[in-house]
Every structure is written in C-alpha cells, then in structure tokens.
Amino acid sequence: MNNIAYEEILKDLTPFQQATILYNDEHISEEDKICMLHQLQRKADESLKKQIEERLKFMRLKLENFENSKDGFVFVVKDDRHEILSMFLKYTDANNFVDQYRYERGKF
C-alpha cells in the first residue's frame, strides 16, 4: 500500500469521507486499513472517533474469529485482478503467503 499516493487522493475530502473510502476499499489489506483508520482517528472529531472505534472493534473481532477458527473455513488469496493465487485451511498460512507474495513484488 502506497500511503503517500493515498494521502494525495484523500487530501481534499472530509475526515468522514476519508474513513468511508478507507473502510470500504477492497484493495487495502485489513492490517493497512486498521493502521490508516487509527491515523485518521487522531485528527477526527469526537463523533467520528467513536464511529471509527466501533469499526475498528468490529474489524479486530472479525480478524480474531478468522485467526482462531477451526470450523472449516477456507481462506482464499486473490491478486489485484481477483484471480485465485492459493487456498489455505489456516489463517496464519494464508497470511504468511500474502506477506511473502507482497514482499516478492515490493508491495510491503
């Protein structure tokens, strides 16, 4: 994720608009979204801070459920064109694959 390019895109938007775009962008990893929303939360008004915190709690809970799941989830890893790269039964294996894939392509 190129945060500098994203900052340029978002610079003229309101903090609420920025948060909405960040949260809904499917091209940003969950980890990057969490980090960027935390940064945005620091400069948001009280109402938006609460909304962002609710979303961050939801995202962490969702991620925690996936990480701890033993109930037959299949984690599918897709590239930017939505083509399947691989599938995993464990979240940690999928996450490690994504980290390696991004590293090899200079997208870390």
mmCIF file of C-alpha atoms in Angstrom, residues 30-73:
data_model
loop_
_atom_site.group_PDB
_atom_site.id
_atom_site.type_symbol
_atom_site.label_atom_id
_atom_site.label_comp_id
_atom_site.label_asym_id
_atom_site.label_seq_id
_atom_site.Cartn_x
_atom_site.Cartn_y
_atom_site.Cartn_z
ATOM 1 C CA GLU A 30 -7.201 -5.335 6.774
ATOM 2 C CA GLU A 31 -3.932 -4.557 8.550
ATOM 3 C CA ASP A 32 -3.361 -1.428 6.408
ATOM 4 C CA LYS A 33 -6.979 -0.330 6.919
ATOM 5 C CA ILE A 34 -6.636 -0.641 10.678
ATOM 6 C CA CYS A 35 -3.415 1.370 10.665
ATOM 7 C CA MET A 36 -4.773 4.094 8.387
ATOM 8 C CA LEU A 37 -8.046 4.362 10.315
ATOM 9 C CA HIS A 38 -6.071 4.726 13.559
ATOM 10 C CA GLN A 39 -4.139 7.613 11.985
ATOM 11 C CA LEU A 40 -7.336 9.250 10.795
ATOM 12 C CA GLN A 41 -8.960 8.765 14.187
ATOM 13 C CA ARG A 42 -6.328 11.005 15.804
ATOM 14 C CA LYS A 43 -7.497 14.045 13.843
ATOM 15 C CA ALA A 44 -11.242 13.310 13.756
ATOM 16 C CA ASP A 45 -13.954 14.987 15.800
ATOM 17 C CA GLU A 46 -15.493 13.107 18.751
ATOM 18 C CA SER A 47 -18.405 11.708 16.763
ATOM 19 C CA LEU A 48 -16.185 10.303 14.028
ATOM 20 C CA LYS A 49 -13.682 8.994 16.600
ATOM 21 C CA LYS A 50 -16.473 6.915 18.142
ATOM 22 C CA GLN A 51 -17.613 5.641 14.744
ATOM 23 C CA ILE A 52 -14.082 4.676 13.754
ATOM 24 C CA GLU A 53 -13.538 2.940 17.108
ATOM 25 C CA GLU A 54 -16.706 0.874 16.564
ATOM 26 C CA ARG A 55 -15.474 -0.154 13.110
ATOM 27 C CA LEU A 56 -12.004 -0.970 14.430
ATOM 28 C CA LYS A 57 -13.506 -3.157 17.169
ATOM 29 C CA PHE A 58 -15.596 -4.963 14.555
ATOM 30 C CA MET A 59 -12.573 -5.443 12.271
ATOM 31 C CA ARG A 60 -10.438 -6.790 15.145
ATOM 32 C CA LEU A 61 -13.200 -9.175 16.210
ATOM 33 C CA LYS A 62 -13.651 -10.393 12.647
ATOM 34 C CA LEU A 63 -9.912 -10.910 12.258
ATOM 35 C CA GLU A 64 -9.698 -12.669 15.628
ATOM 36 C CA ASN A 65 -12.542 -15.012 14.650
ATOM 37 C CA PHE A 66 -10.767 -15.922 11.424
ATOM 38 C CA GLU A 67 -7.416 -16.413 13.130
ATOM 39 C CA ASN A 68 -8.895 -18.683 15.789
ATOM 40 C CA SER A 69 -11.314 -20.578 13.581
ATOM 41 C CA LYS A 70 -11.119 -24.337 13.454
ATOM 42 C CA ASP A 71 -14.541 -24.836 11.870
ATOM 43 C CA GLY A 72 -13.728 -25.493 8.245
ATOM 44 C CA PHE A 73 -13.035 -22.034 6.843
#
